[in-house]
CSV table of C-alpha atoms in Angstrom, one decimal:
chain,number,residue,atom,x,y,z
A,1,UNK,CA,0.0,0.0,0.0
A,2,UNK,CA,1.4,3.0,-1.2
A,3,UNK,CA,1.8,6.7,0.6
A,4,UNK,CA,-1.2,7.7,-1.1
A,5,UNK,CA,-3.4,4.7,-0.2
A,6,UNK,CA,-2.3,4.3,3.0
A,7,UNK,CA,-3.6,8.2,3.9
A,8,UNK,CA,-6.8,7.6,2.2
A,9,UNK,CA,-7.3,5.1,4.2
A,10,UNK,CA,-6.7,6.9,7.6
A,11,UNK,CA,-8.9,8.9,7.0
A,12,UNK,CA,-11.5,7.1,6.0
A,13,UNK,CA,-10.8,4.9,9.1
A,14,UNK,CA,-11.7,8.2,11.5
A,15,UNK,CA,-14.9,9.4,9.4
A,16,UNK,CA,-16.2,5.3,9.3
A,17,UNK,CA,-16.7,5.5,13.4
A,18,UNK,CA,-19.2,8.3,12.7
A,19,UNK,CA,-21.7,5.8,11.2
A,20,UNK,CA,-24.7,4.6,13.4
A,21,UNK,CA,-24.5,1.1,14.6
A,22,UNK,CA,-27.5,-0.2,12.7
A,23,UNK,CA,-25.4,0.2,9.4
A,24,UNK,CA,-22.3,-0.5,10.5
A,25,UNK,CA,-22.6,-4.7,9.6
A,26,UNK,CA,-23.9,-3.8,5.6
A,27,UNK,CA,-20.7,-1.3,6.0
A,28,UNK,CA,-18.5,-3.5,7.1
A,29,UNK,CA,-20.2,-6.1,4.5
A,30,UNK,CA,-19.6,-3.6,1.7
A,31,UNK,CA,-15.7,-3.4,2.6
A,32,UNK,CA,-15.4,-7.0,3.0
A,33,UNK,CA,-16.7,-7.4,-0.9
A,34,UNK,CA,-14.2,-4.1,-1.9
A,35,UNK,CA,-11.3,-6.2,-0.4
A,36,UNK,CA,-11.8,-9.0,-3.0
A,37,UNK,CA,-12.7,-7.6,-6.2
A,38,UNK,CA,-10.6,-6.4,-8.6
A,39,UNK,CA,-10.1,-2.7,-7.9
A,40,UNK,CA,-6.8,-1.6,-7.0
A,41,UNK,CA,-6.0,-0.7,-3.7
A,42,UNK,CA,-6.9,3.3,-3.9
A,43,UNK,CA,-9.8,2.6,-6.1
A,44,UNK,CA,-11.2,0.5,-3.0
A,45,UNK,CA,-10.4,3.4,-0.9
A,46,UNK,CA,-12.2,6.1,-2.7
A,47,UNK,CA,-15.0,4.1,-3.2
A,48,UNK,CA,-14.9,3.3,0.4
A,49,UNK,CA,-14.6,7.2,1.1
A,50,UNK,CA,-17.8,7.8,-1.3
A,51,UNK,CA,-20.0,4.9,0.6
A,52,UNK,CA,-19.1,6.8,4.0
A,53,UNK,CA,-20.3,10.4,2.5
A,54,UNK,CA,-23.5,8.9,1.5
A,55,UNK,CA,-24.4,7.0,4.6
A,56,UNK,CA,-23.3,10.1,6.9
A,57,UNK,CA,-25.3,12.4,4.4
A,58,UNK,CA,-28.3,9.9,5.1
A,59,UNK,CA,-27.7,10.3,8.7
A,60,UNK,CA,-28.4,13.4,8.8
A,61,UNK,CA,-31.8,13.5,6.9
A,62,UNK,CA,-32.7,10.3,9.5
A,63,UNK,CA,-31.9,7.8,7.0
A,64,UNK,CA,-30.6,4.6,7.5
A,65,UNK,CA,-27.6,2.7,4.8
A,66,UNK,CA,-31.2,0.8,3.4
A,67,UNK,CA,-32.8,4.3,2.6
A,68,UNK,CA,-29.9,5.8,1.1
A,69,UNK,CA,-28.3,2.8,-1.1
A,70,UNK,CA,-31.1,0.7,-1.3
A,71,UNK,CA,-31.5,-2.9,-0.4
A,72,UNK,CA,-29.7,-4.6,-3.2
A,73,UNK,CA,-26.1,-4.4,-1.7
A,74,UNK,CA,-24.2,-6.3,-3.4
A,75,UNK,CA,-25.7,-4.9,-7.0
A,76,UNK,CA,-24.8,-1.8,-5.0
A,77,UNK,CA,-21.0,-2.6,-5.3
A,78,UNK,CA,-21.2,-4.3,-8.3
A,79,UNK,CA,-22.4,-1.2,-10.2
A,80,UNK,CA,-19.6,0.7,-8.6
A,81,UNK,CA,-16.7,-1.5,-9.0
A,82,UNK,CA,-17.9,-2.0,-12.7
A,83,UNK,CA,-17.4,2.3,-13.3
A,84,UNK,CA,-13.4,1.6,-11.8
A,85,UNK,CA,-10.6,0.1,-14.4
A,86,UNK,CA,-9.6,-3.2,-13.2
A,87,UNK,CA,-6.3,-4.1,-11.5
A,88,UNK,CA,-3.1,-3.3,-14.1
A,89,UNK,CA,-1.1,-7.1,-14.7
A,90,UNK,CA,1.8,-5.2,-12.9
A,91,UNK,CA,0.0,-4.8,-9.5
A,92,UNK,CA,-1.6,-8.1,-9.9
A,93,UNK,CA,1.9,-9.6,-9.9
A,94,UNK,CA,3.5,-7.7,-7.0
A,95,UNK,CA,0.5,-8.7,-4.9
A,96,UNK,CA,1.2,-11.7,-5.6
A,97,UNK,CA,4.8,-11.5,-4.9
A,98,UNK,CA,4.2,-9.3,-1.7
A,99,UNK,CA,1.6,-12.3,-0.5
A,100,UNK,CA,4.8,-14.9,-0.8
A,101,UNK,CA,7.0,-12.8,0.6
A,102,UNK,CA,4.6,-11.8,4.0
A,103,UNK,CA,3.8,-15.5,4.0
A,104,UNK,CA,7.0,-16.8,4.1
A,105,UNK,CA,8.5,-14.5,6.7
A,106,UNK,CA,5.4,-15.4,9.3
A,107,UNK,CA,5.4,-19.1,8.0
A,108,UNK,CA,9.3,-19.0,8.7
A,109,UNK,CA,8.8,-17.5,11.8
A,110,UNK,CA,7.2,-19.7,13.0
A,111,UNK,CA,8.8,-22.8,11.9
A,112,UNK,CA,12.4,-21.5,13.2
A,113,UNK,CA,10.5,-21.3,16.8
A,114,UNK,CA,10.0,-24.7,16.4
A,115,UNK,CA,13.7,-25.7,15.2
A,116,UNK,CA,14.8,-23.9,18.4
A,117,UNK,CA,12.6,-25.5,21.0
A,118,UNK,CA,14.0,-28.8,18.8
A,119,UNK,CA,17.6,-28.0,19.1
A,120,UNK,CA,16.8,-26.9,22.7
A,121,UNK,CA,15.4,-30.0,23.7
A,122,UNK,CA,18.4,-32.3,21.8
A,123,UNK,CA,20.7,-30.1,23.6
A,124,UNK,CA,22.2,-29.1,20.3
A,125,UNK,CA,24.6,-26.2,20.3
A,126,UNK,CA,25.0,-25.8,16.8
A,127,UNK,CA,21.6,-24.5,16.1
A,128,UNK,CA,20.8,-26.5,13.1
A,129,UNK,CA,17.6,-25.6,11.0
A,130,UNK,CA,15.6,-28.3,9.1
A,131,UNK,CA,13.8,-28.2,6.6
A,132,UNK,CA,12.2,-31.3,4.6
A,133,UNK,CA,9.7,-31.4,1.4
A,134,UNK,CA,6.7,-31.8,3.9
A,135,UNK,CA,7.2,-28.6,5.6
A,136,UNK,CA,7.7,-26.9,2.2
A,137,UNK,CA,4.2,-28.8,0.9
A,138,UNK,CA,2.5,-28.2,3.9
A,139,UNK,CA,3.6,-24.5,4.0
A,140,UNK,CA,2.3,-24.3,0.4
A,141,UNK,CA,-0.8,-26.1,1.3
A,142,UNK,CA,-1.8,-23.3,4.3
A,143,UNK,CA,-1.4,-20.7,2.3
A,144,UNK,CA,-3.5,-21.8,-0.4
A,145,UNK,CA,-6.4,-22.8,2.1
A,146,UNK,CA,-5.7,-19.3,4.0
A,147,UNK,CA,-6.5,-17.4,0.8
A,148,UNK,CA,-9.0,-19.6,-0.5
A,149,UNK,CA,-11.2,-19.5,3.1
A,150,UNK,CA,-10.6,-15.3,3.0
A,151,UNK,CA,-12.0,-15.0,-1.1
A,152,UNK,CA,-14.8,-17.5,-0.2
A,153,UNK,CA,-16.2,-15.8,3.3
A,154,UNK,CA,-15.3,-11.6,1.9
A,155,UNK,CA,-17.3,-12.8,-1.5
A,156,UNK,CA,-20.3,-14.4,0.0
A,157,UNK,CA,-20.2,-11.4,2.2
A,158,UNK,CA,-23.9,-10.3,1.4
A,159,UNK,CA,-25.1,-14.4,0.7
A,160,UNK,CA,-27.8,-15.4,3.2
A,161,UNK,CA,-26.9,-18.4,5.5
A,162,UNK,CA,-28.5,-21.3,4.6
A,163,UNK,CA,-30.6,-23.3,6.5
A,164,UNK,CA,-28.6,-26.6,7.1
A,165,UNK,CA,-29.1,-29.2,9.7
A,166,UNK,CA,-27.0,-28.9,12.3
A,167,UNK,CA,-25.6,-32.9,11.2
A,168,UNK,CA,-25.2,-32.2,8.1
A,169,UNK,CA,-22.8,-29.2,8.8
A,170,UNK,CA,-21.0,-31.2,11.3
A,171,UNK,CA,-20.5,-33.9,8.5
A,172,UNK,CA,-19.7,-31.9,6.1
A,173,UNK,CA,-17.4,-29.7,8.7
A,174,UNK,CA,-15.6,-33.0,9.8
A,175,UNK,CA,-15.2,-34.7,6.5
A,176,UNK,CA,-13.2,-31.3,5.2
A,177,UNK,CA,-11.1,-31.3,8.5
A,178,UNK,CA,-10.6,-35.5,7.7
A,179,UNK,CA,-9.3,-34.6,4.3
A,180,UNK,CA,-7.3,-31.9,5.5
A,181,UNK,CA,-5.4,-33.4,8.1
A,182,UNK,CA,-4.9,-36.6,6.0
A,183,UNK,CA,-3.0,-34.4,3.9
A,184,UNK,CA,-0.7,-33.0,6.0
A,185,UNK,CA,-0.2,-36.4,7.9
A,186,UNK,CA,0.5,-38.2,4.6
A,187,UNK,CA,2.7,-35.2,3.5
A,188,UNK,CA,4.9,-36.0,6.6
A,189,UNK,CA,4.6,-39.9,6.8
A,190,UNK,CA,5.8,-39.6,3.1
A,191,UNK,CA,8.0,-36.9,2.4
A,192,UNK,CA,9.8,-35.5,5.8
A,193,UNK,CA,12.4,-38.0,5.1
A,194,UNK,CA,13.7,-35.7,2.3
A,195,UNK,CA,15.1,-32.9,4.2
A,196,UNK,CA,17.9,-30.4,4.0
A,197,UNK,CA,19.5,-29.5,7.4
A,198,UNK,CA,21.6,-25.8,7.7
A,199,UNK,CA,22.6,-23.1,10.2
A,200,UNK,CA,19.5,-21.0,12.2
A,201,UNK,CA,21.5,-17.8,11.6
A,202,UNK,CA,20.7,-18.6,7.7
A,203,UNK,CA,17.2,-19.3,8.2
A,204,UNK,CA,16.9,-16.2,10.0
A,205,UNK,CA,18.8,-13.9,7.2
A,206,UNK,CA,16.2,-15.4,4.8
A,207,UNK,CA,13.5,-14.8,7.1
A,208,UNK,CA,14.5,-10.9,7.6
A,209,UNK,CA,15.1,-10.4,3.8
A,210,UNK,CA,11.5,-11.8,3.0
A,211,UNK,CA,10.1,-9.4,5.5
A,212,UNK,CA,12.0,-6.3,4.2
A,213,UNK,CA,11.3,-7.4,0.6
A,214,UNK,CA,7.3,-7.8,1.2
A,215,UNK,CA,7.3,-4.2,2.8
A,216,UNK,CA,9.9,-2.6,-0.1
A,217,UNK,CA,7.2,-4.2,-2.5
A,218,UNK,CA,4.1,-3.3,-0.4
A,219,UNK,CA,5.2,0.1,-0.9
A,220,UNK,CA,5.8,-0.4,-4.7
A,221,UNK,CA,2.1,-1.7,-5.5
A,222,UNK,CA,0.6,0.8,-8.2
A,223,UNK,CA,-2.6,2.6,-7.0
């Protein structure tokens, strides 16, 4: 998020709180859907900025977000996003780039906490990281799911819950969770034997540079 963005935003953070609390969920819905479509970054923001105006100007003629957008929200934003240019191939790529980059620095983080209470426990002085093709898969695997579960819930943002059984949603529920710790059980029954083993210090260079690169590129993301 550039400069620019990054103000916009701020500001539209402070005028947001002035919006009544029976409009603040189709607000907050209304961001949600922003988040995932394909505007850029400042296009979600002045859009964002024009949604606020026209709530607060309802506000004060007694109107509620219903009266002054009507009831079709999500046609609401559709109409909107559809008057912006799309995202530029450019920005597409460095967000894609950035998302790597944040992932593998927290990802890393994480997984070097976990070498340490390792070499801790072995009594190993020498600090050694590991790192093995299930840890890589499984990684790759989180992130996917992690994406995947924020585009599915910020795009059904305005969907209507269905009315399921509560078995049925436990089935379903536990038959996903089934599948997706199979996988990462297999992954390691399978594949941790494959592993490459190197100095923490390394590991932690790596981890530093991804998290200066994802905030040199955050910064670098055309508006």
């Amino acid at each position: 998020m550039d400069k620019r963005t990054r103000a916009l935003a701020a500001e539209n953070e402070i005028e947001e709180k002035k919006i009544w609390d029976a409009s603040e969920e189709i607000y907050t819905d209304i961001v949600v859907y922003l988040r995932v479509s394909r505007l850029p970054a400042y296009s979600q923001e002045l859009v964002r900025r024009d949604v606020i105006h026209m709530i607060l100007d309802g506000q004060e003629r007694g109107q509620g977000i219903g009266q002054v957008i009507g009831e079709d929200y999500k046609g609401f934003c559709d109409e909107i996003i559809d008057t912006f240019p799309p995202k530029g191939q450019k920005e597409k790529v460095l967000e894609v780039f950035d998302m790597i980059c944040m992932c593998l620095y927290i990802l890393g983080t994480i997984s070097v906490i976990f070498n340490l209470i390792d070499n801790l426990r072995q009594k190993n002085h020498l600090l050694t990281y590991s790192l093995s093709a299930a840890d890589v898969l499984n990684f790759t695997m989180i992130v996917i799911i992690a994406n995947l579960v924020v585009y599915v819930i910020c795009k059904g943002a305005f969907q209507e819950p269905k009315k399921e059984s509560k078995m049925k949603l436990f089935i379903e529920g536990f038959c996903l969770f089934f599948l997706i710790a199979g996988f990462f059980v297999g992954a390691n029954l399978l594949l941790s034997h494959y592993a490459v083993q190197f100095n923490m210090v390394i590991a932690v260079a790596g981890i530093a540079l991804a998290f200066v690169v994802h905030r040199v590129v955050e910064t670098r993301i055309p508006a």
